Coordinates of C-alpha atoms in Angstrom, one line a residue:
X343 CA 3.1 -14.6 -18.6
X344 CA -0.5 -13.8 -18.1
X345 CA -2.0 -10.3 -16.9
X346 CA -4.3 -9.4 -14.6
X347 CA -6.4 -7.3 -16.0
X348 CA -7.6 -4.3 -14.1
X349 CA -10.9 -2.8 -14.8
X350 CA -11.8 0.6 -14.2
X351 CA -15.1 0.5 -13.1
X352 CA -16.0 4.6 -12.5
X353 CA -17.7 5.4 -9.1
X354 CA -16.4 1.9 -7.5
X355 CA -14.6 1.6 -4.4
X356 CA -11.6 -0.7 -4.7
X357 CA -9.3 -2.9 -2.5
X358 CA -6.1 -3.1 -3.9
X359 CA -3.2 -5.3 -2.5
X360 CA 0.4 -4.3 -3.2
X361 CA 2.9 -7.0 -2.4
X362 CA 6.7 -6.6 -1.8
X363 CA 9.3 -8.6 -3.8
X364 CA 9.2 -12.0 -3.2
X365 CA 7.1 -11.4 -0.6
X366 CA 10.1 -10.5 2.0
X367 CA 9.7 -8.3 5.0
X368 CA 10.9 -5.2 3.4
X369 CA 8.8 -3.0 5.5
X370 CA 9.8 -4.1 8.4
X371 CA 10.9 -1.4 9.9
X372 CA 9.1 1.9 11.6
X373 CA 10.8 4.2 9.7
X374 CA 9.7 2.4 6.6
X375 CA 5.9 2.4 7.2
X376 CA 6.3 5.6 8.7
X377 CA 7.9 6.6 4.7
X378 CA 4.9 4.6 3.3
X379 CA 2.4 6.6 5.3
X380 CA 4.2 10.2 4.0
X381 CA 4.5 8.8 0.6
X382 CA 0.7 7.5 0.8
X383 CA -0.8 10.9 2.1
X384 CA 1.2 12.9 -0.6
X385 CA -0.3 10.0 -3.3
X386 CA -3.9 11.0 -1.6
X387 CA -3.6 14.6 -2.2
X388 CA -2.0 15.2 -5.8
X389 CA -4.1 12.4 -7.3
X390 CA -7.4 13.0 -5.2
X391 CA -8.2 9.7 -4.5
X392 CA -11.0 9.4 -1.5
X393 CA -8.5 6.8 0.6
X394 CA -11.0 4.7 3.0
X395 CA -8.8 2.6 5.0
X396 CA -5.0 1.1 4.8
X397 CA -2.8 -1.0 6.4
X398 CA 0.7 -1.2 6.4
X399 CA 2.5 -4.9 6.7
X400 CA 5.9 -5.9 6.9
X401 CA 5.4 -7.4 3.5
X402 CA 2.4 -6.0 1.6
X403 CA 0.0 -3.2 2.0
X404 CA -3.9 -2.9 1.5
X405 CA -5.7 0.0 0.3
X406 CA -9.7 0.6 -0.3
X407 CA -10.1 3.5 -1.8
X408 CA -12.2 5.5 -4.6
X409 CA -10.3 6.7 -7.5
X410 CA -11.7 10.1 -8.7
X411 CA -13.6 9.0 -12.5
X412 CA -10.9 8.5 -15.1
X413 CA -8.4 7.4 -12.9
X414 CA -6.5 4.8 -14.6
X415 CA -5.3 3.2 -11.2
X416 CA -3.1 0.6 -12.3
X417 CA -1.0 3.3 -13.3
X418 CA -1.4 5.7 -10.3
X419 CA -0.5 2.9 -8.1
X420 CA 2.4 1.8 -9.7
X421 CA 3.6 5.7 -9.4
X422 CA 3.1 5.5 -6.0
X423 CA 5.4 2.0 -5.6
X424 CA 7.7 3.4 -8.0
X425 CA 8.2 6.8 -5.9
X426 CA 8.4 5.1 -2.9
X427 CA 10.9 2.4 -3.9
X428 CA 13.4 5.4 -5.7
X429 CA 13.4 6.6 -2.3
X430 CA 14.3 4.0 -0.3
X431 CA 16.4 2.0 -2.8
X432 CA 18.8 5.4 -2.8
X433 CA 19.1 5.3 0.9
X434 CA 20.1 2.0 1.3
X435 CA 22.9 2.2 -1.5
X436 CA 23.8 5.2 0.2
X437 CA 24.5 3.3 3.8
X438 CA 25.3 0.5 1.7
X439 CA 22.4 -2.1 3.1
X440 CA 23.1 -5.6 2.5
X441 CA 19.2 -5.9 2.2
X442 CA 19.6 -5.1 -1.8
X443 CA 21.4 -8.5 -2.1
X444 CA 18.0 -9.6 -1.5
X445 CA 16.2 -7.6 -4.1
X446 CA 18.7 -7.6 -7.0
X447 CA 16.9 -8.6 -10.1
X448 CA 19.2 -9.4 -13.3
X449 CA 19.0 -6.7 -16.0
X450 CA 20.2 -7.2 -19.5
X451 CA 22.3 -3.8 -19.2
X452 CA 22.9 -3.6 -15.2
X453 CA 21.9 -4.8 -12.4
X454 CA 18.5 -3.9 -10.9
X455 CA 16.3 -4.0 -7.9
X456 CA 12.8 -4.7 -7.3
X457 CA 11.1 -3.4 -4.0
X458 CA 7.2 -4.3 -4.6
X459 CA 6.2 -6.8 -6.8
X460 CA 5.8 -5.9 -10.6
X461 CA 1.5 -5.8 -10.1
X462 CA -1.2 -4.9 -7.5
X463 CA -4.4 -7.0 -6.8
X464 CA -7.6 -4.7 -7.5
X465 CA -10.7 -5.9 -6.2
X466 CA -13.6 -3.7 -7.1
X467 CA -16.2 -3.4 -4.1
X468 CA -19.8 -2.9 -5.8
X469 CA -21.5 -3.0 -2.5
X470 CA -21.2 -0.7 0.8
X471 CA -20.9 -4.0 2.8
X472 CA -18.0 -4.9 1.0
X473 CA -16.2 -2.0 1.3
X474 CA -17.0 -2.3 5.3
X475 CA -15.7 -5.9 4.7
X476 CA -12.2 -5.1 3.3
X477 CA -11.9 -1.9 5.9
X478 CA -12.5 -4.5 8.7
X479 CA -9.9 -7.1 6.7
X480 CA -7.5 -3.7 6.8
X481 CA -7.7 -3.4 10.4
X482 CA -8.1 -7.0 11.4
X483 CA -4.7 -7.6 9.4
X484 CA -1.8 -7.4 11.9
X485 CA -4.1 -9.3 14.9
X486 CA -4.0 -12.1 12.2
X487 CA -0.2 -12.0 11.8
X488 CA 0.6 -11.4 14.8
X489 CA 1.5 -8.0 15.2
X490 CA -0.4 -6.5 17.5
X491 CA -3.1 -8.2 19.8
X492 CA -5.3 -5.3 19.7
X493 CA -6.5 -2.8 16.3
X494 CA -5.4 0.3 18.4
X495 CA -1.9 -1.0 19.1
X496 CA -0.9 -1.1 15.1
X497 CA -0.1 2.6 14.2
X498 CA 0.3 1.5 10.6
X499 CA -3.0 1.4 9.4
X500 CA -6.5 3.3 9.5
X501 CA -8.2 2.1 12.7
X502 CA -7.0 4.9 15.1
X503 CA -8.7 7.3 12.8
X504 CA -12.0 5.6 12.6
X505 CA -11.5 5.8 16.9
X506 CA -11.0 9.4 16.8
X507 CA -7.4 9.9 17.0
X508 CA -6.9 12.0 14.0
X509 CA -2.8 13.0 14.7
X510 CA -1.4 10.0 12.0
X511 CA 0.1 11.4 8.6
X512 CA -2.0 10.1 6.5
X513 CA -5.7 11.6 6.4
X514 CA -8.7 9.3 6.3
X515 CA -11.9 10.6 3.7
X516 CA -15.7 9.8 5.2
X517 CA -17.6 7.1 4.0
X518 CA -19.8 8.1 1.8
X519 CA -22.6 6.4 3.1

């Protein structure tokens, strides 16, 4: 199977794409982006990432953010799915969810789930339009699916903060530009 290769371009501001498994609607739910977002803003402040925009889908997320330099993000992001996933992977075996019939992967010793798919997509933004591009894309996302038929009526995703309403859980870094 082929890679994709990240490259870890110091001072660049990225776009990263992290898709569930199988692309099903596994975040669905409120309380599941509303997870995401604490699990996003605790990822924000212990690795000190400058996070620019996000937006949380029912089946992927998008991220533009700055990784402080030596960041090996591949890595870092796959903490973050990996934290995330424990946690809600635990609570539906706990209430028995049939949802993990859906995300049961075969394991040589036992069987396994898979929340997020096994990679991200990394897009490195070398320009400050770009980065203004995929912060728009963020924000334009669930108009596009069908969501929401305005930005401000999507809680799950950066645009309230950029329209002054600061009272979301996760916190929003200024552009540096």
């Amino acid at each position: 199977m082929n890679q994709i290769r990240h490259f870890d371009y110091s001072g660049t501001v990225r776009f990263i794409t992290i898709a569930c498994h199988n692309r099903l609607k596994l975040l669905a739910k409120d309380r599941l982006r509303n997870k995401f977002c604490s699990h996003l803003e605790e990822f924000h402040k212990r690795v000190r990432i400058k996070l620019f925009a996000y937006v949380i889908m029912p089946n992927h997320v998008h991220l533009v953010l700055l990784p402080p330099d030596g960041l090996k993000i591949g890595k870092s992001i796959g903490q973050l799915k990996s934290q995330f996933a424990y946690d809600v992977i635990q609570s539906w075996k706990n209430t028995n969810d049939h949802i993990l019939d859906s995300i049961r992967v075969p394991n040589r010793l036992r069987q396994d789930y898979a929340f997020w798919m096994i990679r991200c997509h990394d897009y490195n933004c070398r320009t400050t339009d770009k980065v203004i591009e995929k912060i728009k894309y963020c924000h334009r996302n669930p108009i596009r699916a069908g969501l929401a038929k305005d930005m401000s009526d999507w809680p799950w995703s950066s645009y309230r903060w950029y329209n002054g309403d600061r009272k979301g859980i996760v916190t929003i870094d200024d552009l540096p530009i």
